[in-house]
Amino acid sequence: MKVLVINCGSSSLKYQLIDSESENALAVGICERIGQDISYLKHTPNGGEKIVIEAAMKNHEDAIKMVLDALTNSKYGVIKSLDEISAVGHRVVHGGEKFATSTIITDEVIQAIEDCNDLAPLHNPANLIGIRACAKLMKGVPMVAVFDTAFHQTMPPKAYLYGLPNEYYNNYKIRKYGFHGTSHSYVSQMAAKFIGRDINDSKIIVCHLGNGASISAVLNGKSIDTSMGFTPLAGLVMGTRSGDIDPSIIDFIAKKENKSLDEIMNVLNKESGMQGMSELSSDFRDLNDAIDIGNEKARIAFDVFVYRVAKYIGSYIVAMNGVDAIVFTAGVGENDWRVREEVCEYLGFLGIKIDLEKNMLRGQAVMLTQPECKVKVCIVPTNEELAIARETVSLL
Ligand code: ADP
């Protein structure tokens, strides 16, 4: 069957139409600058040229209309009629404690997602707009919500509770949730297959290193800890996010620079991380180029990033009392040989030595360690859209 996968952001909408039998994407695309004067639809049919359509999309409903028109267009479309779409899978960022698995979308589910808006005020409302627009335009087509947080709901209280007065958890559900769950789940399963282990008897550390980055400890197929927290700001140093910092810094900057909390949160989310430290870029391609020509700030930012990744890996080896495989995935994890090489330099005590030639390969699953290495290190490309399509099919 054909599944439309939708990932709605506040001003963008990414989509893929996936054939669940072949698991191929028949078309992929994105609507950008929704709600602004000029918006764009970029649509690429499988095997065809990317087309860019400029149009006014005043809201997400307009965007979804454009997507459905593109999918059925006589020149660059990939289906004859919308009846060919059997289901829609929606990425939803926050499912709180209510959703430990994906779920078929009903009115009650929409309400429950809305109840989680507080926890993800930037993301969940946008996801809901996408769900409501699809419900309106594709009446009767079943829809499934796949949550970024769901996979991590298996964490035990000792992993998800903060050292705060209990009332904050009781009253507001302040705890670690973790994100990128769809990717951590998909990649850990693929990695278990790749190393030839039963997922139900495995200890896998997934390093999802993209612009946003998180690491998880997956014991016997279940997440038992992860580096992002109550929000995606926690954990690793990221493209523009600070990751873990001493919370007192917020108060200190507020007083020194007479900044409001909102202003400081904006700095921590958008102006920190690799961008803030390097004063150059949040993109690892730019940072690598800069390191190659001796840029000191880029080098130090890289060191901080790699050191933090290595320390999280170390802590998750302790959490699982061992590890079978350490897996790199997402934009940086799949493409940046230097990150992988330097992270693995910290792991020599485990007997890990990676093949530097294989470490230059990209775009496929690659085993980086020698067969005699007990702990495997590998690259496994993530595919969140395919994971959402699989979840959607399995629920229907
Ligand atoms: P997100 O989904 O969080 O936006 P991605 O997983 O798509 O992030 O990763 C995007 C990041 O991947 C880019 O910002 C860049 O830093 C990194 N990246 C992409 N290609 C390369 C490459 N060839 N070498 C190094 N880093 C890369």
Coordinates of C-alpha atoms and ligand atoms in Angstrom, one line a residue:
M1 CA 0.0 0.0 0.0
K2 CA 1.0 3.6 -0.4
V3 CA 1.5 5.7 2.7
L4 CA 1.9 9.4 2.8
V5 CA 4.3 10.4 5.6
I6 CA 3.9 14.0 6.9
N7 CA 6.3 15.9 9.1
C8 CA 4.8 19.3 9.8
G9 CA 6.9 22.1 11.3
S10 CA 5.7 25.6 12.2
S11 CA 6.5 27.0 8.7
S12 CA 7.4 23.9 6.7
L13 CA 5.9 20.6 5.8
K14 CA 8.1 17.6 4.7
Y15 CA 6.5 14.7 2.9
Q16 CA 7.2 11.3 1.4
L17 CA 4.9 9.0 -0.4
I18 CA 6.2 5.5 0.4
D19 CA 5.3 2.2 -1.2
S20 CA 5.1 -0.2 1.7
E21 CA 5.8 -3.3 -0.3
S22 CA 9.0 -2.1 -1.9
E23 CA 9.7 0.4 0.9
N24 CA 10.7 2.9 -1.8
A25 CA 9.9 6.6 -1.6
L26 CA 7.8 7.3 -4.7
A27 CA 8.1 11.0 -4.2
V28 CA 9.7 13.3 -1.6
G29 CA 9.3 17.0 -1.0
I30 CA 9.0 20.0 1.2
C31 CA 6.8 23.0 1.5
E32 CA 8.8 26.0 2.8
R33 CA 7.9 29.4 4.2
I34 CA 4.2 28.5 4.7
G35 CA 2.3 31.6 5.9
Q36 CA 4.7 34.0 4.2
D37 CA 4.1 36.0 1.0
I38 CA 5.9 33.6 -1.2
S39 CA 6.1 29.9 -0.3
Y40 CA 7.8 27.1 -2.2
L41 CA 6.9 23.5 -2.9
K42 CA 10.0 21.4 -3.8
H43 CA 8.9 18.0 -5.2
T44 CA 11.0 15.2 -6.4
P45 CA 9.4 12.1 -8.0
N46 CA 11.4 8.9 -7.7
G47 CA 13.9 8.8 -10.6
G48 CA 12.8 12.3 -11.9
E49 CA 13.9 15.9 -11.7
K50 CA 13.3 18.0 -8.7
I51 CA 10.7 20.7 -9.5
V52 CA 10.2 23.9 -7.5
I53 CA 6.8 25.6 -7.5
E54 CA 6.4 29.1 -6.1
A55 CA 2.9 29.7 -4.7
A56 CA 1.2 31.5 -1.8
M57 CA 0.5 28.9 0.9
K58 CA -1.3 30.9 3.6
N59 CA -1.5 27.9 5.9
H60 CA -0.8 24.2 6.2
E61 CA -4.1 23.3 4.6
D62 CA -3.0 25.1 1.4
A63 CA 0.4 23.3 1.7
I64 CA -1.2 19.9 1.9
K65 CA -3.5 20.8 -1.1
M66 CA -0.3 21.7 -3.1
V67 CA 1.3 18.4 -2.1
L68 CA -1.7 16.3 -3.1
D69 CA -1.9 18.2 -6.4
A70 CA 1.8 17.5 -7.0
L71 CA 1.4 13.8 -6.2
T72 CA -1.4 13.5 -8.8
N73 CA 0.0 15.9 -11.4
S74 CA 0.0 14.4 -14.9
K75 CA 3.6 15.5 -15.6
Y76 CA 5.5 15.0 -12.3
G77 CA 2.9 13.2 -10.2
V78 CA 3.4 9.6 -9.1
I79 CA -0.2 8.4 -8.6
K80 CA -3.3 8.8 -10.8
S81 CA -5.7 9.6 -8.0
L82 CA -5.7 10.2 -4.2
D83 CA -7.6 7.0 -3.8
E84 CA -4.3 5.3 -4.1
I85 CA -3.1 6.7 -0.8
S86 CA -4.2 4.1 1.8
A87 CA -3.0 5.9 4.9
V88 CA -1.2 8.9 6.3
G89 CA 1.6 8.6 9.0
H90 CA 2.2 11.8 10.9
R91 CA 5.4 12.6 12.9
V92 CA 4.3 14.0 16.2
V93 CA 7.1 15.4 18.4
H94 CA 5.7 15.0 21.9
G95 CA 3.4 12.3 23.3
G96 CA 4.2 13.0 26.9
E97 CA 3.6 10.0 29.2
K98 CA 0.3 9.3 27.4
F99 CA 1.9 7.6 24.3
A100 CA 4.4 4.9 24.7
T101 CA 3.6 3.6 21.1
S102 CA 2.3 4.9 17.8
T103 CA -1.4 5.1 17.6
I104 CA -4.3 5.4 15.1
I105 CA -5.6 9.0 15.2
T106 CA -9.1 9.5 16.6
D107 CA -10.7 12.6 18.0
E108 CA -9.6 11.4 21.5
V109 CA -6.0 11.1 20.3
I110 CA -6.1 14.6 18.8
Q111 CA -7.3 15.9 22.2
A112 CA -4.5 13.9 24.0
I113 CA -1.9 15.4 21.6
E114 CA -3.3 18.8 22.3
D115 CA -2.9 18.1 26.0
C116 CA 0.8 17.7 25.4
N117 CA 1.1 21.1 23.7
D118 CA 2.5 22.6 26.9
L119 CA 5.4 20.2 26.7
A120 CA 6.3 21.1 23.1
P121 CA 4.8 24.5 22.4
L122 CA 6.7 25.0 19.2
H123 CA 6.2 21.6 17.6
N124 CA 3.0 19.9 18.7
P125 CA 0.6 22.7 17.6
A126 CA 2.2 22.5 14.1
N127 CA 1.9 18.7 14.0
L128 CA -1.8 19.1 14.9
I129 CA -2.4 21.6 12.2
G130 CA -1.0 19.0 9.7
I131 CA -3.2 16.3 11.2
R132 CA -6.4 18.4 11.0
A133 CA -5.6 19.6 7.5
C134 CA -5.2 16.0 6.2
A135 CA -8.3 14.9 8.0
K136 CA -10.2 17.6 6.1
L137 CA -8.7 17.0 2.7
M138 CA -8.5 13.2 2.8
K139 CA -11.7 12.3 4.4
G140 CA -11.9 8.6 5.5
V141 CA -8.2 7.9 5.0
P142 CA -6.8 6.3 8.2
M143 CA -4.1 8.3 9.9
V144 CA -1.4 7.2 12.5
A145 CA 0.6 9.4 14.9
V146 CA 4.2 8.3 15.4
F147 CA 5.8 10.1 18.4
D148 CA 9.4 11.2 18.8
T149 CA 9.1 10.5 22.5
A150 CA 7.4 7.1 22.5
F151 CA 10.4 4.9 22.2
H152 CA 12.0 6.4 25.3
Q153 CA 8.9 5.7 27.5
T154 CA 10.6 2.5 28.6
M155 CA 13.2 4.4 30.6
P156 CA 13.0 3.6 34.3
P157 CA 12.4 6.4 36.8
K158 CA 16.0 6.4 37.8
A159 CA 16.8 7.6 34.3
Y160 CA 14.0 10.0 33.7
L161 CA 13.6 11.7 37.1
Y162 CA 15.5 14.9 37.7
G163 CA 16.9 15.8 41.2
L164 CA 14.1 18.3 41.7
P165 CA 11.3 18.6 44.3
N166 CA 8.9 15.8 43.5
E167 CA 6.0 18.2 43.1
Y168 CA 7.3 19.4 39.8
Y169 CA 7.0 15.9 38.4
N170 CA 3.6 15.3 40.1
N171 CA 2.2 18.7 39.0
Y172 CA 3.7 19.3 35.7
K173 CA 5.3 16.0 34.6
I174 CA 8.7 17.6 34.5
R175 CA 11.0 14.7 33.7
K176 CA 13.3 13.4 30.9
Y177 CA 11.3 12.4 27.8
G178 CA 14.0 12.1 25.1
F179 CA 13.5 12.7 21.4
H180 CA 14.5 11.3 18.0
G181 CA 12.8 8.1 19.3
T182 CA 11.7 6.9 15.8
S183 CA 15.3 7.1 14.6
H184 CA 16.8 5.4 17.7
S185 CA 14.2 2.6 17.4
Y186 CA 14.7 2.1 13.7
V187 CA 18.5 2.3 13.8
S188 CA 18.9 0.0 16.8
Q189 CA 16.8 -2.7 15.0
M190 CA 18.7 -2.3 11.8
A191 CA 22.0 -2.4 13.7
A192 CA 21.1 -5.6 15.5
K193 CA 20.4 -7.2 12.2
F194 CA 23.6 -5.8 10.7
I195 CA 25.8 -7.2 13.4
G196 CA 23.8 -10.5 13.4
R197 CA 22.4 -10.3 17.0
D198 CA 19.0 -10.9 18.3
I199 CA 17.6 -7.4 19.3
N200 CA 16.1 -9.0 22.4
D201 CA 19.5 -10.0 23.6
S202 CA 21.6 -6.9 22.7
K203 CA 23.2 -3.8 24.1
I204 CA 23.3 -1.0 21.5
I205 CA 24.3 2.6 21.8
V206 CA 22.8 4.8 19.0
C207 CA 24.5 8.1 18.3
H208 CA 22.0 10.1 16.3
L209 CA 24.2 13.1 15.4
G210 CA 22.5 15.6 13.2
N211 CA 21.9 19.3 13.6
G212 CA 20.0 18.2 16.6
A213 CA 21.8 15.3 18.3
S214 CA 21.1 12.6 20.9
I215 CA 22.5 9.3 22.1
S216 CA 20.5 6.5 23.5
A217 CA 21.2 3.3 25.4
V218 CA 19.1 0.5 23.9
L219 CA 19.0 -2.7 26.0
N220 CA 17.3 -5.7 24.5
G221 CA 15.5 -3.4 22.0
K222 CA 14.2 -1.0 24.6
S223 CA 15.5 2.5 25.4
I224 CA 16.8 2.7 29.0
D225 CA 18.4 6.1 28.8
T226 CA 18.9 9.0 26.3
S227 CA 20.8 12.3 26.3
M228 CA 18.0 14.7 25.4
G229 CA 15.7 15.6 28.3
F230 CA 12.6 17.4 29.2
T231 CA 13.2 19.2 25.9
P232 CA 15.7 18.7 23.0
L233 CA 18.0 21.3 24.5
A234 CA 19.7 18.8 26.9
G235 CA 22.6 16.4 26.4
L236 CA 25.1 16.7 23.5
V237 CA 26.5 20.0 22.1
M238 CA 24.5 20.4 18.9
G239 CA 24.5 22.7 15.8
T240 CA 23.1 25.7 17.6
R241 CA 21.9 24.2 21.0
S242 CA 24.1 24.3 24.0
G243 CA 23.3 20.8 25.4
D244 CA 23.9 20.2 29.1
I245 CA 25.0 23.3 31.0
D246 CA 25.0 24.3 34.7
P247 CA 21.5 25.8 35.1
S248 CA 23.0 28.7 37.2
I249 CA 24.5 30.1 34.1
I250 CA 21.0 31.3 33.0
D251 CA 20.6 33.4 36.1
F252 CA 24.2 34.7 35.8
I253 CA 23.7 35.9 32.2
A254 CA 20.3 37.3 33.0
K255 CA 21.9 39.6 35.6
K256 CA 25.1 40.4 33.7
E257 CA 23.4 41.3 30.5
N258 CA 20.0 42.3 31.7
K259 CA 18.4 39.7 29.5
S260 CA 14.9 38.1 29.8
L261 CA 14.5 34.4 30.2
D262 CA 13.1 34.2 26.7
E263 CA 16.1 35.9 25.3
I264 CA 18.5 33.6 27.1
M265 CA 16.5 30.5 26.0
N266 CA 16.8 31.8 22.5
V267 CA 20.6 32.0 22.9
L268 CA 20.8 28.5 24.3
N269 CA 18.6 27.1 21.5
K270 CA 19.7 29.1 18.4
E271 CA 23.0 30.8 19.0
S272 CA 25.0 28.3 21.1
G273 CA 26.5 24.9 20.3
M274 CA 28.9 24.6 17.4
Q275 CA 27.7 27.9 15.9
G276 CA 28.3 29.8 19.1
M277 CA 31.6 28.2 20.0
S278 CA 33.1 28.4 16.5
E279 CA 31.6 31.8 15.7
L280 CA 31.5 30.4 12.2
S281 CA 28.8 27.8 11.5
S282 CA 26.6 25.1 12.9
D283 CA 27.3 22.9 9.9
F284 CA 30.0 20.3 10.3
R285 CA 31.0 20.6 6.6
D286 CA 32.0 24.2 7.2
L287 CA 33.7 23.3 10.5
N288 CA 35.7 20.6 8.8
D289 CA 36.8 23.0 6.1
A290 CA 37.8 25.5 8.7
I291 CA 39.8 22.9 10.7
D292 CA 41.6 21.9 7.6
I293 CA 43.0 25.4 7.2
G294 CA 43.9 25.7 10.9
N295 CA 40.9 27.6 12.4
E296 CA 41.4 27.3 16.2
K297 CA 37.9 28.1 17.3
A298 CA 36.4 25.4 14.9
R299 CA 39.0 22.9 16.2
I300 CA 38.0 23.6 19.9
A301 CA 34.3 23.4 19.2
F302 CA 34.9 20.1 17.5
D303 CA 36.9 18.8 20.5
V304 CA 34.1 19.8 22.8
F305 CA 31.5 18.0 20.6
V306 CA 33.5 14.8 20.3
Y307 CA 34.5 14.7 24.0
R308 CA 30.8 15.0 25.0
V309 CA 29.8 12.3 22.6
A310 CA 32.5 10.0 24.0
K311 CA 31.5 10.7 27.6
Y312 CA 27.9 9.9 26.9
I313 CA 28.9 6.6 25.2
G314 CA 31.0 5.8 28.3
S315 CA 28.1 6.5 30.7
Y316 CA 25.7 4.3 28.6
I317 CA 28.2 1.4 28.7
V318 CA 28.0 1.6 32.5
A319 CA 24.2 1.9 32.4
M320 CA 23.9 -1.3 30.3
N321 CA 26.9 -3.0 32.0
G322 CA 28.5 -3.5 28.6
V323 CA 27.9 -2.8 24.9
D324 CA 27.7 -4.9 21.8
A325 CA 27.6 -2.2 19.2
I326 CA 28.1 1.6 18.9
V327 CA 26.2 3.0 16.0
F328 CA 26.6 6.3 14.2
T329 CA 23.6 7.8 12.3
A330 CA 22.0 11.0 10.9
G331 CA 23.6 13.9 9.0
V332 CA 26.8 14.1 11.0
G333 CA 27.0 10.5 12.2
E334 CA 26.6 9.1 8.7
N335 CA 28.8 11.6 6.8
D336 CA 31.5 13.0 9.1
W337 CA 34.5 10.7 9.1
R338 CA 36.4 13.0 11.5
V339 CA 33.7 12.8 14.2
R340 CA 33.6 9.0 14.1
E341 CA 37.4 8.7 14.0
E342 CA 37.9 11.0 16.9
V343 CA 35.1 9.6 19.0
C344 CA 36.6 6.1 18.5
E345 CA 40.0 7.3 19.7
Y346 CA 38.4 7.6 23.2
L347 CA 37.2 4.0 23.0
G348 CA 40.5 2.2 22.6
F349 CA 40.1 0.7 26.1
L350 CA 37.3 -1.4 24.7
G351 CA 39.6 -2.9 22.1
I352 CA 38.0 -0.7 19.5
K353 CA 40.1 0.2 16.5
I354 CA 38.3 1.3 13.3
D355 CA 39.3 0.8 9.7
L356 CA 40.1 4.3 8.5
E357 CA 39.5 3.5 4.9
K358 CA 36.0 2.1 5.5
N359 CA 35.4 5.1 7.7
M360 CA 35.4 7.2 4.5
L361 CA 32.4 5.3 3.1
R362 CA 29.0 6.9 3.0
G363 CA 25.4 6.3 2.2
Q364 CA 25.2 2.7 3.4
A365 CA 25.6 0.5 6.4
V366 CA 29.3 0.1 7.1
M367 CA 31.1 -2.1 9.7
L368 CA 34.0 0.0 10.9
T369 CA 35.6 -2.5 13.3
Q370 CA 37.6 -5.7 12.5
P371 CA 35.7 -9.1 12.9
E372 CA 37.9 -9.9 16.0
C373 CA 36.7 -6.7 17.8
K374 CA 34.1 -7.7 20.5
V375 CA 32.4 -4.4 20.5
K376 CA 31.3 -3.4 17.0
V377 CA 31.3 0.1 15.7
C378 CA 29.2 0.8 12.6
I379 CA 27.4 3.4 10.5
V380 CA 23.7 2.7 9.9
P381 CA 21.8 5.3 7.9
T382 CA 18.6 6.4 9.6
N383 CA 15.3 6.7 7.7
E384 CA 12.6 8.2 9.9
E385 CA 10.1 8.4 7.1
L386 CA 10.3 4.7 6.4
A387 CA 10.1 4.0 10.1
I388 CA 6.9 6.0 10.2
A389 CA 5.5 4.3 7.2
R390 CA 6.3 0.9 8.7
E391 CA 4.6 1.8 12.0
T392 CA 1.5 3.1 10.1
V393 CA 1.2 -0.1 8.1
S394 CA 1.7 -2.3 11.1
L395 CA -1.1 -0.5 13.1
L396 CA -3.5 -0.7 10.2
Ligands
ADP1 P1 18.4 17.5 11.3 O1 17.5 16.5 10.9 O2 18.6 17.6 12.8 O3 18.2 18.9 10.7 P2 20.4 16.0 9.8 O4 20.5 14.7 10.4 O5 19.8 16.2 8.5 O6 19.9 17.1 10.9 O7 22.0 16.6 9.8 C1 22.3 17.8 9.2 C2 23.7 18.1 9.5 O8 24.5 17.0 9.0 C3 24.2 19.3 8.8 O9 24.0 20.5 9.6 C4 25.7 19.1 8.8 O10 26.3 19.5 9.9 C5 25.8 17.5 8.7 N1 26.3 17.0 7.5 C6 25.6 16.8 6.3 N2 26.5 16.4 5.3 C7 27.7 16.3 5.9 C8 29.0 15.9 5.4 N3 29.2 15.5 4.1 N4 30.1 16.0 6.2 C9 29.9 16.4 7.5 N5 28.7 16.8 8.0 C10 27.6 16.7 7.2

